Tab-separated table of C-alpha atoms in Angstrom:
chain	number	residue	atom	x	y	z
A	12	MET	CA	1.363	-17.864	-1.430
A	13	LYS	CA	-0.813	-15.212	0.204
A	14	LEU	CA	-3.540	-13.771	-2.018
A	15	GLY	CA	-4.764	-10.222	-1.527
A	16	ILE	CA	-7.684	-8.467	-3.187
A	17	SER	CA	-7.173	-5.056	-4.766
A	18	PHE	CA	-10.073	-2.601	-4.374
A	19	LEU	CA	-8.655	-0.260	-7.019
A	20	LYS	CA	-11.232	-1.189	-9.671
A	21	LEU	CA	-14.124	-1.933	-7.309
A	22	HIS	CA	-16.949	0.472	-6.460
A	23	PRO	CA	-16.955	1.313	-2.713
A	24	GLY	CA	-20.554	0.123	-2.474
A	25	ARG	CA	-19.249	-3.449	-2.726
A	26	PHE	CA	-16.230	-3.170	-0.407
A	27	ALA	CA	-17.937	-4.754	2.590
A	28	GLU	CA	-19.572	-7.607	0.686
A	29	VAL	CA	-16.365	-8.432	-1.184
A	30	THR	CA	-14.337	-8.358	2.038
A	31	ARG	CA	-16.697	-10.732	3.819
A	32	GLU	CA	-16.771	-13.101	0.855
A	33	GLY	CA	-13.014	-12.852	0.434
A	34	GLU	CA	-12.543	-13.953	4.024
A	35	ARG	CA	-14.938	-16.863	3.519
A	36	LEU	CA	-13.135	-17.992	0.371
A	37	GLY	CA	-9.708	-17.860	2.019
A	38	PHE	CA	-8.142	-14.676	0.649
A	39	GLU	CA	-5.477	-13.384	3.028
A	40	SER	CA	-6.038	-9.626	2.718
A	41	VAL	CA	-7.766	-6.692	1.032
A	42	TRP	CA	-5.887	-3.579	-0.162
A	43	LEU	CA	-7.283	-0.068	-0.499
A	44	SER	CA	-5.539	2.806	-2.281
A	45	ASP	CA	-5.317	6.295	-0.794
A	46	HIS	CA	-5.908	9.912	-1.814
A	47	LEU	CA	-7.088	12.956	0.110
A	48	VAL	CA	-8.711	14.606	-2.914
A	49	PHE	CA	-8.886	14.348	-6.686
A	50	PRO	CA	-8.272	17.863	-8.044
A	51	VAL	CA	-10.260	18.749	-11.153
A	52	ASP	CA	-6.970	19.072	-13.061
A	53	LEU	CA	-4.898	16.073	-12.051
A	54	GLY	CA	-1.984	17.032	-14.242
A	55	GLY	CA	0.073	14.025	-15.293
A	56	ALA	CA	0.893	10.637	-13.860
A	57	PRO	CA	4.647	10.018	-13.799
A	58	TYR	CA	6.061	6.759	-14.985
A	59	PRO	CA	9.215	7.087	-12.932
A	60	GLY	CA	12.745	7.001	-14.120
A	61	ASP	CA	15.642	7.053	-11.717
A	62	ASN	CA	13.949	9.078	-8.977
A	63	ALA	CA	10.185	9.088	-8.442
A	64	ASP	CA	10.557	11.612	-5.639
A	65	SER	CA	11.030	14.255	-8.318
A	66	PRO	CA	8.898	14.913	-11.407
A	67	ALA	CA	9.596	12.157	-13.906
A	68	ASP	CA	10.932	12.624	-17.421
A	69	THR	CA	7.938	10.763	-18.838
A	70	VAL	CA	4.524	12.114	-17.852
A	71	VAL	CA	1.219	10.835	-19.162
A	72	LYS	CA	-1.870	13.048	-18.997
A	73	THR	CA	-4.362	11.591	-16.533
A	74	PRO	CA	-8.142	11.737	-17.090
A	75	SER	CA	-10.000	13.763	-14.473
A	76	MET	CA	-11.407	11.762	-11.547
A	77	TRP	CA	-12.709	14.627	-9.400
A	78	ASP	CA	-16.262	13.224	-9.234
A	79	ARG	CA	-15.284	9.701	-8.114
A	80	PRO	CA	-16.125	8.704	-4.516
A	81	LEU	CA	-13.279	8.931	-1.984
A	82	PHE	CA	-13.197	7.969	1.693
A	83	ASP	CA	-10.666	8.168	4.479
A	84	THR	CA	-8.630	5.043	3.824
A	85	THR	CA	-7.887	3.763	7.322
A	86	ALA	CA	-11.337	4.750	8.626
A	87	TYR	CA	-12.989	2.648	5.919
A	88	LEU	CA	-10.697	-0.289	6.690
A	89	CYS	CA	-11.676	-0.001	10.364
A	90	PHE	CA	-15.311	-0.310	9.292
A	91	LEU	CA	-14.483	-3.456	7.311
A	92	ALA	CA	-12.465	-4.883	10.196
A	93	GLY	CA	-15.560	-4.768	12.387
A	94	GLN	CA	-17.334	-7.161	9.996
A	95	THR	CA	-14.586	-9.784	9.792
A	96	SER	CA	-12.259	-11.807	11.980
A	97	THR	CA	-9.285	-13.135	9.993
A	98	ILE	CA	-8.710	-11.225	6.763
A	99	ARG	CA	-5.973	-8.577	6.877
A	100	PHE	CA	-6.160	-4.918	5.781
A	101	GLY	CA	-3.516	-3.141	3.739
A	102	THR	CA	-2.978	0.132	1.901
A	103	TYR	CA	-1.280	0.439	-1.451
A	104	VAL	CA	-0.241	2.998	-0.939
A	105	TYR	CA	-1.030	5.455	1.858
A	106	LEU	CA	0.374	8.944	1.265
A	107	LEU	CA	1.964	9.244	4.673
A	108	GLY	CA	3.948	12.344	3.730
A	109	LEU	CA	0.724	14.265	3.055
A	110	ARG	CA	-0.140	13.990	6.766
A	111	HIS	CA	1.575	15.033	9.942
A	112	PRO	CA	3.260	11.889	11.328
A	113	LEU	CA	1.159	12.050	14.502
A	114	ILE	CA	-1.951	11.750	12.326
A	115	GLY	CA	-0.602	8.933	10.166
A	116	ALA	CA	0.742	6.994	13.131
A	117	ARG	CA	-2.575	7.280	14.962
A	118	ALA	CA	-4.569	6.185	11.901
A	119	PHE	CA	-2.703	2.898	11.524
A	120	GLN	CA	-2.452	2.297	15.258
A	121	THR	CA	-6.237	2.560	15.432
A	122	LEU	CA	-6.726	0.197	12.485
A	123	ASP	CA	-4.374	-2.337	14.004
A	124	VAL	CA	-5.962	-2.205	17.447
A	125	VAL	CA	-9.609	-2.393	16.328
A	126	SER	CA	-8.815	-5.193	13.858
A	127	GLY	CA	-6.989	-7.265	16.454
A	128	GLY	CA	-3.574	-6.908	14.816
A	129	ARG	CA	-4.580	-7.216	11.143
A	130	ALA	CA	-3.066	-4.021	9.678
A	131	GLU	CA	-0.485	-3.920	6.878
A	132	VAL	CA	0.982	-0.427	6.383
A	133	GLY	CA	1.719	0.215	2.715
A	134	ILE	CA	3.171	3.691	2.121
A	135	GLY	CA	4.544	5.652	-0.834
A	136	ALA	CA	5.729	9.092	-1.888
A	137	GLY	CA	2.815	9.879	-4.233
A	138	TRP	CA	2.723	11.221	-7.784
A	139	MET	CA	-0.151	13.736	-7.992
A	140	GLU	CA	1.417	17.178	-7.655
A	141	SER	CA	-1.973	18.943	-7.728
A	142	GLU	CA	-3.135	16.907	-4.703
A	143	PHE	CA	-0.117	18.058	-2.705
A	144	ALA	CA	-0.776	21.646	-3.806
A	145	ALA	CA	-4.395	21.409	-2.623
A	146	ALA	CA	-3.167	20.237	0.799
A	147	GLY	CA	-0.538	22.997	0.981
A	148	VAL	CA	2.360	20.533	1.007
A	149	ASP	CA	5.502	21.067	-1.078
A	150	PHE	CA	5.535	18.324	-3.716
A	151	ARG	CA	9.269	18.707	-4.300
A	152	THR	CA	10.129	17.652	-0.751
A	153	ARG	CA	7.761	14.691	-0.563
A	154	GLY	CA	10.541	12.098	-0.473
A	155	ARG	CA	12.412	13.664	2.450
A	156	ARG	CA	9.114	14.401	4.182
A	157	LEU	CA	8.050	10.765	3.842
A	158	ASP	CA	11.368	9.508	5.201
A	159	GLU	CA	11.010	11.715	8.259
A	160	CYS	CA	7.392	10.608	8.769
A	161	ILE	CA	8.446	6.962	8.670
A	162	GLN	CA	11.117	7.528	11.289
A	163	VAL	CA	8.710	9.366	13.584
A	164	CYS	CA	5.941	6.767	13.171
A	165	LYS	CA	8.267	3.880	13.921
A	166	ARG	CA	9.321	5.575	17.156
A	167	LEU	CA	5.725	6.376	18.152
A	168	TRP	CA	4.721	2.761	17.564
A	169	THR	CA	7.513	1.318	19.724
A	170	GLU	CA	8.943	3.817	22.249
A	171	PRO	CA	7.316	4.794	25.595
A	172	ASN	CA	7.369	8.516	24.728
A	173	VAL	CA	8.797	10.499	21.854
A	174	ALA	CA	10.186	13.995	21.261
A	175	HIS	CA	11.250	14.996	17.755
A	176	GLU	CA	13.187	17.794	16.081
A	177	GLY	CA	13.512	17.398	12.308
A	178	GLU	CA	13.508	19.185	8.978
A	179	PHE	CA	9.720	19.225	8.640
A	180	TYR	CA	8.266	18.293	12.043
A	181	ALA	CA	9.076	19.152	15.636
A	182	PHE	CA	7.313	18.436	18.917
A	183	ASP	CA	8.144	18.002	22.590
A	184	GLY	CA	7.755	14.665	24.326
A	185	VAL	CA	4.425	12.901	23.775
A	186	GLY	CA	2.956	9.592	24.829
A	187	PHE	CA	1.418	7.306	22.224
A	188	GLU	CA	-0.735	4.470	23.501
A	189	PRO	CA	-1.712	1.762	22.976
A	190	LYS	CA	1.071	0.405	20.826
A	191	PRO	CA	0.126	-1.509	17.678
A	192	SER	CA	0.886	-5.199	17.451
A	193	PRO	CA	4.286	-6.498	16.311
A	194	ALA	CA	2.432	-8.055	13.357
A	195	MET	CA	1.893	-4.588	11.836
A	196	ARG	CA	4.440	-4.389	9.029
A	197	LEU	CA	5.635	-1.389	7.021
A	198	HIS	CA	5.620	-2.039	3.274
A	199	VAL	CA	7.243	0.540	1.001
A	200	GLY	CA	5.649	0.851	-2.416
A	201	GLY	CA	7.332	2.150	-5.530
A	202	GLU	CA	9.545	1.263	-8.455
A	203	SER	CA	12.152	4.043	-8.484
A	204	ARG	CA	15.676	3.943	-7.108
A	205	ALA	CA	14.566	6.294	-4.339
A	206	ALA	CA	11.778	3.877	-3.395
A	207	MET	CA	14.202	0.958	-3.370
A	208	ARG	CA	16.551	2.842	-1.074
A	209	ARG	CA	13.581	3.596	1.191
A	210	VAL	CA	12.679	-0.108	1.323
A	211	ALA	CA	16.249	-0.950	2.245
A	212	ARG	CA	16.380	1.653	5.035
A	213	TYR	CA	12.965	1.284	6.601
A	214	GLY	CA	10.860	-1.495	5.109
A	215	ASN	CA	9.550	-4.757	6.465
A	216	GLY	CA	8.298	-5.348	2.936
A	217	TRP	CA	8.137	-4.046	-0.629
A	218	ILE	CA	5.032	-3.560	-2.783
A	219	GLY	CA	5.680	-3.852	-6.505
A	220	MET	CA	3.149	-2.193	-8.778
A	221	GLU	CA	1.539	-3.894	-11.790
A	222	HIS	CA	4.084	-6.568	-12.643
A	223	THR	CA	4.130	-9.647	-14.818
A	224	LEU	CA	6.203	-12.770	-14.335
A	225	GLU	CA	8.495	-11.422	-17.043
A	226	SER	CA	8.903	-7.880	-15.690
A	227	LEU	CA	9.505	-8.695	-12.025
A	228	PRO	CA	13.006	-10.277	-12.039
A	229	ALA	CA	14.750	-7.083	-13.189
A	230	LYS	CA	13.025	-5.049	-10.496
A	231	LEU	CA	13.912	-7.581	-7.819
A	232	ALA	CA	17.541	-7.338	-8.938
A	233	GLU	CA	17.379	-3.560	-8.354
A	234	LEU	CA	15.894	-4.193	-4.920
A	235	ASP	CA	18.670	-6.678	-4.116
A	236	ARG	CA	21.301	-4.072	-4.973
A	237	ALA	CA	19.674	-1.455	-2.751
A	238	LEU	CA	19.405	-3.949	0.096
A	239	ALA	CA	23.036	-4.977	-0.272
A	240	ASP	CA	24.115	-1.341	-0.091
A	241	ALA	CA	22.217	-1.086	3.216
A	242	GLY	CA	23.668	-4.321	4.586
A	243	ARG	CA	20.396	-6.209	4.259
A	244	SER	CA	19.015	-9.031	2.118
A	245	ARG	CA	15.654	-9.920	0.630
A	246	ASP	CA	15.297	-12.702	3.204
A	247	GLU	CA	14.361	-9.954	5.677
A	248	LEU	CA	11.448	-8.663	3.563
A	249	GLU	CA	7.927	-9.683	2.657
A	250	ILE	CA	7.522	-9.217	-1.105
A	251	SER	CA	4.037	-8.204	-2.250
A	252	VAL	CA	3.325	-7.682	-5.940
A	253	VAL	CA	0.298	-6.369	-7.799
A	254	GLY	CA	-0.150	-8.925	-10.558
A	255	ALA	CA	-2.383	-11.618	-12.020
A	256	ALA	CA	-2.827	-15.373	-11.881
A	257	ARG	CA	-5.246	-17.706	-13.637
A	258	GLU	CA	-4.233	-21.184	-12.477
A	259	PRO	CA	-2.293	-22.848	-9.672
A	260	ASP	CA	0.876	-23.037	-11.788
A	261	ASP	CA	0.890	-19.236	-11.981
A	262	LEU	CA	1.049	-19.040	-8.198
A	263	LYS	CA	3.989	-21.456	-8.193
A	264	LYS	CA	5.826	-19.267	-10.699
A	265	TRP	CA	5.291	-16.123	-8.597
A	266	ALA	CA	6.498	-17.985	-5.511
A	267	GLU	CA	9.593	-19.239	-7.355
A	268	LEU	CA	10.502	-15.599	-8.066
A	269	GLY	CA	10.366	-14.849	-4.341
A	270	VAL	CA	6.877	-13.337	-4.060
A	271	HIS	CA	5.119	-13.888	-0.747
A	272	ARG	CA	1.849	-12.107	-1.519
A	273	LEU	CA	0.069	-11.528	-4.844
A	274	ILE	CA	-2.376	-8.612	-4.822
A	275	LEU	CA	-4.846	-9.164	-7.622
A	276	THR	CA	-8.270	-8.293	-8.990
A	277	PRO	CA	-10.233	-11.563	-8.936
A	278	PHE	CA	-13.269	-10.121	-10.724
A	279	ARG	CA	-14.041	-8.561	-14.096
A	280	ARG	CA	-16.390	-5.832	-12.920
A	281	THR	CA	-18.159	-4.600	-9.791
A	282	SER	CA	-21.545	-6.016	-10.785
A	283	THR	CA	-20.210	-9.592	-10.994
A	284	ALA	CA	-17.564	-9.349	-8.271
A	285	ILE	CA	-18.873	-12.052	-5.928
A	286	GLU	CA	-19.542	-14.609	-8.662
A	287	ASP	CA	-16.182	-13.903	-10.292
A	288	MET	CA	-14.357	-14.279	-6.970
A	289	ARG	CA	-15.952	-17.658	-6.387
A	290	ASP	CA	-15.007	-18.831	-9.878
A	291	PHE	CA	-11.465	-17.539	-9.413
A	292	ALA	CA	-11.089	-19.263	-6.051
A	293	THR	CA	-12.218	-22.576	-7.540
A	294	GLY	CA	-9.958	-22.268	-10.567
A	295	ILE	CA	-6.875	-21.302	-8.585
A	296	GLY	CA	-7.422	-23.974	-5.958
A	297	LEU	CA	-7.793	-21.511	-3.093
A	298	GLY	CA	-8.293	-23.249	0.225
A	299	LYS	CA	-7.036	-26.631	-0.990
């Protein structure tokens, strides 16, 4: 079982220290979330129904976060890569459809190259309509836009030169060098049917958000159905889940469900992060 560290509840001032200590303790990866801006009025956070690429039926008002620190996600991970040698760097999830695909493709190519092949590309459609409005991007088309971005990025990362003519983006032939390593995998995040279809069409992996051992089996069954419709199976995917574990038996239970990587928060608060990580690693048997 691979263990990743979520930075979602960690102050950026501790990112570097936690990454270095995580590598020393034997954690496999660190995962940083992504936003361009936090508008003063965030609107609501959707808890998706059948299609998270459209506004959900159930929307919960989100507290304002406009004054919280934000950084360019892949740039910050490049900085962390320069201080480490083995730990991997992932995004859950990068809003690829908010960027032109040339920009998104270059960002992850750079991370992968400077880290020596340690990039994990986690992408998603996004939920914050006001963020899309601030960037001048139509929120209603974010699903189709993301699908087109994925297709373009995959070509840029593998083909000698690429020309593209699509619904949202068009450009004449361009070169794109150097190519990222084959180890750079594309993980699709999301819980909706649209996200599952996207995993089945394009994904090397799936990122499940905030699951328990009890909630995950039903979602994996949905994923299996989407994969079957696309002529694929879960054997072809790396399953990463944001969850929790307190003892070695918990890791065994996640693995028995088919989880390859557990992304967790191994600390209670920023101020005690290092001590908590060490206690967690001892209790879970990390490195044994």
